[in-house]
Coordinates of C-alpha atoms and ligand atoms in Angstrom, one line a residue:
X201 CA 0.0 0.0 0.0
X202 CA 1.4 3.3 -1.0
X203 CA 1.4 6.1 1.5
X204 CA 1.1 9.6 -0.1
X205 CA 2.5 12.5 1.9
X206 CA -0.1 15.2 2.5
X207 CA 1.7 17.7 4.7
X208 CA 3.5 17.7 8.1
X209 CA 3.3 14.2 9.5
X210 CA 0.1 13.3 7.7
X211 CA -0.1 10.5 5.1
X212 CA -2.9 9.4 2.8
X213 CA -3.5 5.7 2.4
X214 CA -5.8 5.0 -0.5
X215 CA -7.6 1.9 -1.7
X216 CA -9.1 1.7 -5.2
X217 CA -12.2 -0.5 -5.6
X218 CA -12.7 -1.3 -9.3
X219 CA -14.6 -4.5 -8.8
X220 CA -17.7 -3.3 -7.0
X221 CA -20.4 -2.6 -9.7
X222 CA -22.8 -0.7 -7.5
X223 CA -22.0 1.7 -4.6
X224 CA -24.4 0.8 -1.7
X225 CA -25.6 -1.9 -4.1
X226 CA -27.5 0.8 -6.0
X227 CA -25.4 3.4 -7.7
X228 CA -23.4 2.4 -10.7
X229 CA -19.6 2.8 -10.5
X230 CA -18.3 2.9 -14.1
X231 CA -15.1 4.5 -12.8
X232 CA -14.9 2.6 -9.5
X233 CA -14.6 4.2 -6.1
X234 CA -11.7 5.1 -3.8
X235 CA -11.7 4.7 0.0
X236 CA -9.3 6.9 1.8
X237 CA -7.7 6.5 5.2
X238 CA -5.2 8.8 6.8
X239 CA -2.2 8.1 9.1
X240 CA -0.6 10.8 11.3
X241 CA 2.8 9.6 12.3
X242 CA 3.6 12.1 15.0
X243 CA 4.9 11.7 18.6
X244 CA 1.6 10.0 19.1
X245 CA 0.3 8.0 16.1
X246 CA -3.3 8.2 14.8
X247 CA -5.2 6.4 12.0
X248 CA -8.2 8.4 10.8
X249 CA -10.9 5.9 9.5
X250 CA -10.2 2.6 7.7
X251 CA -11.4 1.2 4.4
X252 CA -14.1 -1.3 3.3
X253 CA -13.4 -4.8 4.6
X254 CA -11.4 -6.8 2.1
X255 CA -10.6 -4.0 -0.4
X256 CA -7.2 -3.1 1.1
X257 CA -5.5 -6.4 1.1
X258 CA -4.3 -7.0 4.7
X259 CA -5.0 -3.5 5.8
X260 CA -3.9 -3.9 9.4
X261 CA -0.6 -5.5 8.3
X262 CA 0.0 -2.6 5.9
X263 CA -0.5 -0.1 8.7
X264 CA 1.9 -2.0 10.9
X265 CA 4.4 -1.9 8.1
X266 CA 4.0 1.8 7.6
X267 CA 4.4 2.4 11.3
X268 CA 7.7 0.5 11.2
X269 CA 7.2 -1.2 14.6
X270 CA 5.6 1.8 16.4
X271 CA 2.4 1.4 18.3
X272 CA -0.9 2.9 16.9
X273 CA -2.1 5.2 19.7
X274 CA -5.4 6.3 18.3
X275 CA -8.0 5.2 15.8
X276 CA -10.2 8.2 15.0
X277 CA -13.6 7.1 13.7
X278 CA -15.1 10.0 11.8
X279 CA -17.8 7.9 10.2
X280 CA -19.1 4.4 10.9
X281 CA -20.6 3.5 7.5
X282 CA -19.0 0.2 6.6
X283 CA -17.1 1.5 3.5
X284 CA -14.9 3.2 6.1
X285 CA -15.2 1.1 9.3
X286 CA -14.9 -2.3 7.7
X287 CA -11.4 -2.8 8.8
X288 CA -11.9 -1.6 12.4
X289 CA -12.1 -5.1 13.9
X290 CA -8.8 -6.1 12.2
X291 CA -7.1 -2.9 13.5
X292 CA -8.3 -3.6 17.0
X293 CA -6.9 -7.1 16.9
X294 CA -3.6 -5.9 15.4
X295 CA -3.2 -3.0 17.9
X296 CA -4.9 -4.2 21.1
X297 CA -3.8 -1.1 23.1
X298 CA -5.2 1.4 20.6
X299 CA -7.7 4.0 21.9
X300 CA -10.7 4.5 19.6
X301 CA -11.8 8.1 19.4
X302 CA -15.4 9.0 18.6
X303 CA -18.4 11.0 19.8
X304 CA -21.3 9.9 21.9
X305 CA -23.1 8.4 18.9
X306 CA -20.1 6.5 17.6
X307 CA -19.7 3.9 20.4
X308 CA -23.2 2.4 20.1
X309 CA -22.9 1.9 16.3
X310 CA -19.3 0.7 16.7
X311 CA -20.3 -1.9 19.2
X312 CA -23.3 -2.9 17.2
X313 CA -20.9 -3.9 14.4
X314 CA -17.7 -4.9 16.1
X315 CA -18.6 -5.9 19.7
X316 CA -17.1 -4.6 22.9
X317 CA -14.4 -1.9 22.5
X318 CA -11.8 -1.9 25.3
X319 CA -10.5 1.6 25.0
X320 CA -12.9 4.2 23.8
X321 CA -12.4 7.9 24.3
X322 CA -15.5 10.0 23.8
X323 CA -14.9 13.5 22.5
X324 CA -17.2 16.4 22.4
X325 CA -17.7 19.0 19.6
X326 CA -14.7 21.3 19.6
X327 CA -12.5 19.1 21.8
X328 CA -8.8 18.9 21.0
X329 CA -6.4 15.9 20.9
X330 CA -2.7 16.8 20.8
X331 CA -0.4 14.4 19.0
X332 CA 2.8 16.4 19.1
X333 CA 3.3 18.6 16.1
X334 CA -0.4 18.1 15.1
X335 CA -3.4 19.0 17.2
X336 CA -6.7 17.4 16.2
X337 CA -10.0 19.2 16.8
X338 CA -13.2 17.3 16.5
X339 CA -16.2 18.9 14.8
X340 CA -19.5 17.0 15.0
X341 CA -21.5 17.1 11.7
X342 CA -24.5 14.9 12.4
X343 CA -26.3 13.4 9.3
X344 CA -23.5 14.3 7.0
X345 CA -23.9 11.4 6.4
X346 CA -24.9 9.4 9.5
X347 CA -25.8 10.7 13.1
X348 CA -22.3 10.0 14.4
X349 CA -20.5 11.7 11.5
X350 CA -17.9 14.1 12.5
X351 CA -15.0 15.9 10.9
X352 CA -11.5 16.3 12.3
X353 CA -9.5 19.5 11.8
X354 CA -5.8 19.7 12.3
X355 CA -5.0 23.0 13.9
X356 CA -1.3 22.9 13.0
X357 CA -1.5 22.5 9.2
X358 CA -5.2 23.5 8.7
X359 CA -6.2 20.1 7.3
X360 CA -9.8 19.2 7.3
X361 CA -10.5 15.4 7.4
X362 CA -14.0 15.7 6.0
X363 CA -15.2 12.1 6.0
X364 CA -18.0 11.7 3.3
X365 CA -18.3 15.4 2.5
X366 CA -16.4 16.7 -0.5
X367 CA -16.0 13.2 -1.9
X368 CA -16.7 11.7 -5.3
X369 CA -17.1 8.5 -7.1
X370 CA -14.2 7.3 -9.2
X371 CA -10.8 5.7 -8.4
X372 CA -7.6 7.6 -7.9
X373 CA -5.6 6.6 -11.0
X374 CA -2.2 7.7 -9.9
X375 CA -3.5 11.1 -8.9
X376 CA -4.5 12.0 -5.3
X377 CA -4.7 15.8 -5.3
X378 CA -7.1 18.2 -7.1
X379 CA -4.3 19.9 -9.0
X380 CA -3.5 16.5 -10.7
X381 CA -6.9 16.0 -12.4
X382 CA -9.3 17.5 -15.0
X383 CA -11.9 19.0 -12.7
X384 CA -14.6 19.4 -15.4
X385 CA -15.2 15.6 -15.7
X386 CA -14.5 15.1 -12.0
X387 CA -17.1 17.6 -10.9
X388 CA -19.8 15.7 -12.8
X389 CA -19.2 12.5 -10.9
X390 CA -18.8 14.6 -7.7
X391 CA -22.2 16.1 -8.2
X392 CA -23.7 12.6 -8.8
X393 CA -22.0 11.5 -5.5
X394 CA -23.3 14.6 -3.7
X395 CA -26.9 14.4 -5.0
X396 CA -27.2 10.6 -4.5
X397 CA -25.4 10.1 -1.2
X398 CA -25.4 13.4 0.7
X399 CA -28.1 15.4 -1.1
X400 CA -31.0 14.3 1.1
X401 CA -29.1 15.8 4.1
X402 CA -28.5 19.2 2.4
X403 CA -29.9 21.1 5.4
X404 CA -27.3 19.3 7.6
X405 CA -24.6 20.1 5.1
X406 CA -25.6 23.8 5.5
X407 CA -25.2 23.5 9.3
X408 CA -21.8 21.8 8.8
X409 CA -20.6 24.6 6.5
X410 CA -21.8 27.2 9.0
X411 CA -19.5 25.6 11.5
X412 CA -16.6 25.8 9.1
X413 CA -17.2 29.4 8.3
X414 CA -14.1 31.5 9.1
X415 CA -11.9 28.4 9.6
X416 CA -8.7 28.5 7.5
X417 CA -8.6 25.3 5.4
X418 CA -5.4 24.5 3.5
X419 CA -6.2 20.9 2.7
X420 CA -9.5 18.9 2.5
X421 CA -9.0 15.2 3.0
X422 CA -12.3 13.3 2.2
X423 CA -12.9 9.6 2.5
X424 CA -13.7 9.3 -1.2
X425 CA -12.0 10.9 -4.2
X426 CA -9.1 13.3 -4.4
X427 CA -7.7 15.6 -1.7
X428 CA -8.0 19.3 -2.2
X429 CA -4.9 21.4 -1.7
X430 CA -4.9 23.8 -4.7
X431 CA -8.3 25.2 -4.3
X432 CA -10.2 23.8 -1.3
X433 CA -12.5 26.9 -1.3
X434 CA -13.8 25.8 -4.7
X435 CA -15.2 22.5 -3.4
X436 CA -16.6 24.2 -0.3
X437 CA -18.4 26.7 -2.6
X438 CA -19.7 23.7 -4.7
X439 CA -21.1 22.1 -1.6
X440 CA -22.7 25.4 -0.5
X441 CA -24.3 25.8 -3.9
X442 CA -25.6 22.2 -4.1
X443 CA -26.9 22.1 -0.5
X444 CA -28.8 25.4 -1.1
X445 CA -30.4 23.7 -4.2
X446 CA -28.9 26.4 -6.5
X447 CA -29.1 25.4 -10.2
X448 CA -27.8 26.3 -13.6
X449 CA -30.1 28.1 -16.0
X450 CA -30.6 24.8 -17.8
X451 CA -33.5 22.6 -18.9
X452 CA -33.8 18.9 -18.2
X453 CA -36.3 17.0 -20.3
X454 CA -37.1 13.5 -19.1
X455 CA -39.5 11.2 -20.8
X456 CA -40.8 7.6 -20.4
X457 CA -42.0 6.1 -23.7
X458 CA -43.0 2.7 -24.8
X459 CA -43.4 3.1 -28.6
X460 CA -41.4 6.4 -29.2
X461 CA -44.5 8.7 -29.3
X462 CA -43.7 10.4 -25.9
X463 CA -40.0 10.5 -27.1
X464 CA -41.0 12.3 -30.3
X465 CA -42.8 14.9 -28.1
X466 CA -39.8 15.3 -25.8
X467 CA -37.5 15.9 -28.7
X468 CA -40.0 18.4 -30.2
X469 CA -40.3 20.3 -27.0
X470 CA -36.5 20.4 -26.6
X471 CA -36.1 21.7 -30.1
X472 CA -38.7 24.4 -29.5
X473 CA -36.9 25.4 -26.2
X474 CA -33.7 25.8 -28.1
X475 CA -35.5 27.8 -30.8
X476 CA -36.7 30.1 -28.0
X477 CA -33.0 30.9 -27.3
X478 CA -32.0 28.3 -24.6
X479 CA -28.8 26.4 -25.4
X480 CA -28.5 24.4 -22.2
X481 CA -31.0 21.6 -22.7
X482 CA -30.6 17.9 -22.1
X483 CA -33.1 15.1 -22.9
X484 CA -33.0 11.7 -21.3
X485 CA -35.0 8.5 -21.6
X486 CA -35.7 7.4 -18.0
X487 CA -35.8 3.8 -19.0
X488 CA -32.3 4.0 -20.5
X489 CA -30.3 6.2 -18.1
X490 CA -29.8 5.1 -14.6
X491 CA -31.8 7.2 -12.1
X492 CA -28.6 8.2 -10.3
X493 CA -27.6 10.3 -13.3
X494 CA -31.1 11.7 -13.5
X495 CA -31.0 12.8 -9.9
X496 CA -27.6 14.5 -10.5
X497 CA -29.0 16.3 -13.6
X498 CA -32.0 17.4 -11.6
X499 CA -29.6 18.9 -9.1
X500 CA -27.9 20.8 -11.9
X501 CA -30.9 22.1 -13.9
X502 CA -33.3 24.8 -12.8
X503 CA -36.1 23.8 -15.1
X504 CA -37.4 20.3 -15.4
X505 CA -39.9 19.0 -18.0
X506 CA -41.4 15.5 -17.4
X507 CA -43.4 13.5 -19.9
X508 CA -44.8 10.1 -19.5
X509 CA -47.0 7.7 -21.5
X510 CA -49.9 6.2 -19.7
X511 CA -49.2 2.8 -18.1
X512 CA -51.9 0.8 -16.3
X513 CA -53.8 4.0 -15.7
X514 CA -50.8 5.8 -14.2
X515 CA -47.4 7.0 -15.3
X516 CA -44.7 4.7 -16.6
X517 CA -43.0 2.8 -13.7
X518 CA -39.5 4.2 -14.7
X519 CA -40.8 7.7 -14.5
X520 CA -42.5 6.8 -11.2
X521 CA -39.1 5.8 -9.9
X522 CA -37.6 9.2 -10.7
X523 CA -40.5 11.0 -9.1
X524 CA -40.2 8.8 -6.0
X525 CA -36.5 9.6 -5.7
X526 CA -37.2 13.3 -6.0
X527 CA -39.7 13.2 -3.2
X528 CA -37.3 11.1 -1.1
X529 CA -34.4 13.6 -1.7
X530 CA -36.6 16.6 -1.2
X531 CA -34.9 18.6 -4.0
X532 CA -36.2 22.2 -3.8
X533 CA -36.5 25.4 -5.9
X534 CA -37.1 23.9 -9.3
X535 CA -39.5 24.8 -12.1
X536 CA -41.7 22.0 -13.5
X537 CA -43.6 21.5 -16.7
X538 CA -45.5 18.3 -17.6
X539 CA -46.7 16.5 -20.6
X540 CA -48.3 13.1 -21.3
X541 CA -49.3 10.8 -24.1
X542 CA -51.9 8.2 -24.3
X543 CA -53.9 6.0 -26.6
X544 CA -57.3 6.1 -25.0
X545 CA -58.0 6.8 -21.3
X546 CA -54.7 8.5 -20.2
X547 CA -53.2 8.4 -16.7
X548 CA -49.6 9.4 -17.3
X549 CA -50.1 13.1 -17.1
X550 CA -52.7 12.7 -14.3
X551 CA -50.2 10.8 -12.2
X552 CA -47.5 13.4 -13.0
X553 CA -49.8 16.1 -11.7
X554 CA -50.1 14.2 -8.5
X555 CA -46.3 14.3 -8.2
X556 CA -46.3 18.0 -8.9
X557 CA -48.8 18.6 -6.1
X558 CA -46.6 16.6 -3.8
X559 CA -43.2 18.0 -4.6
X560 CA -44.4 21.6 -4.6
X561 CA -42.1 23.0 -7.4
X562 CA -43.2 26.0 -9.2
X563 CA -45.2 25.3 -12.4
X564 CA -43.6 26.7 -15.5
X565 CA -46.2 25.8 -18.2
X566 CA -49.7 24.6 -18.7
X567 CA -49.6 20.7 -19.1
X568 CA -50.4 19.2 -22.5
X569 CA -51.3 15.6 -23.4
X570 CA -50.9 14.0 -26.8
X571 CA -53.5 11.4 -27.9
X572 CA -52.4 8.9 -30.4
X573 CA -49.7 9.5 -33.1
X574 CA -47.7 12.7 -32.8
X575 CA -48.2 14.3 -36.3
X576 CA -47.2 17.8 -37.1
X577 CA -50.6 19.3 -36.3
X578 CA -50.7 17.6 -32.9
X579 CA -47.1 18.6 -32.0
X580 CA -47.8 22.2 -32.4
X581 CA -49.9 22.1 -29.3
X582 CA -46.6 21.8 -27.4
X583 CA -45.2 25.1 -28.8
X584 CA -46.8 27.1 -26.1
X585 CA -45.4 24.8 -23.4
X586 CA -41.9 25.3 -24.7
X587 CA -42.4 29.1 -24.8
X588 CA -43.7 29.2 -21.2
X589 CA -40.7 27.1 -19.9
X590 CA -38.2 29.5 -21.4
X591 CA -40.2 32.6 -20.3
X592 CA -40.2 31.3 -16.8
X593 CA -36.4 30.7 -16.8
X594 CA -35.8 34.2 -18.1
Ligands
LIG766 FE1 -18.6 6.7 2.4 FE2 -21.5 7.3 4.4 O1 -20.0 6.4 3.7

């Protein structure tokens, strides 16, 4: 296992997981995922979080090797989700005298998974732990991403160990810092990670950011993805934007179609929106694109247009899945336009209107429903919808 020097006596120990197809057995990982752990080899030694069980070879042996015969004094548990706590049991066995450091919520979860812990030091919000050169300060950040979640801030070198926050999907392919990657592609997967994993807890992200306000941060060391040293303020600004539900002046058109008729309408509407002067428009088939990408796009776009064919008197099940996810995540401050298509009795548009009532987004256009084949005459009834969508955005 390669240890990458961060600063001072802090080292990053990363594990790439390219085998797992789905994060949390749900979210596709085309580019894999990285689990980060950090070692502080000071007068006292501290390991900050571990990695998912079985992904880091013999993780505890590797840590022993890196310590070169020294004891591990502390294991700081910033987050107990198993992608970071999976190797705790092995660390406890390898270092029986280690003191586990966590807050009042950590111990219960820790024991639920790994049994009795001999040496546990409970720390409070704002409490310090001196290691020698480095002094660690613990900052509780409940529900970013679990109730016990906390961040650790090194007062000496201004390093923020941010656990799940500021992370991303994707492995670290020889690169470990933000100045070594192309941020344009990276931020797309970072937003998918934020919206899918952390987005539901945006209110708590805002509370965590408020705690960091005024704190000097030179390095951000998350548990997934690259470390930020060139421009940590940039990623803090991104999290602030996403957790306030701020969006781009962009239109997202999602459709569910069985025989292409709803798709023809979606493309027609998109074309008309572009004709009206908008150039930031994306169209997706909800049956083709995994919902995690649609959630991420919904986080990006201010205006959302949803269209569904009728299916068993309701909307298409794949559109229903997207709508259910939106209700679950509680995304706010979006504009919504609806359309449907049907052969006889309808139901797709009616069900979408039920979703609109529930989610409470601002309506941007009068809904329209296509009946039967979308010929040129029938398509013109969607011109007004496109006009209203653009007018609302402007
Ligand atoms: Fe990466 Fe909430 O665990």
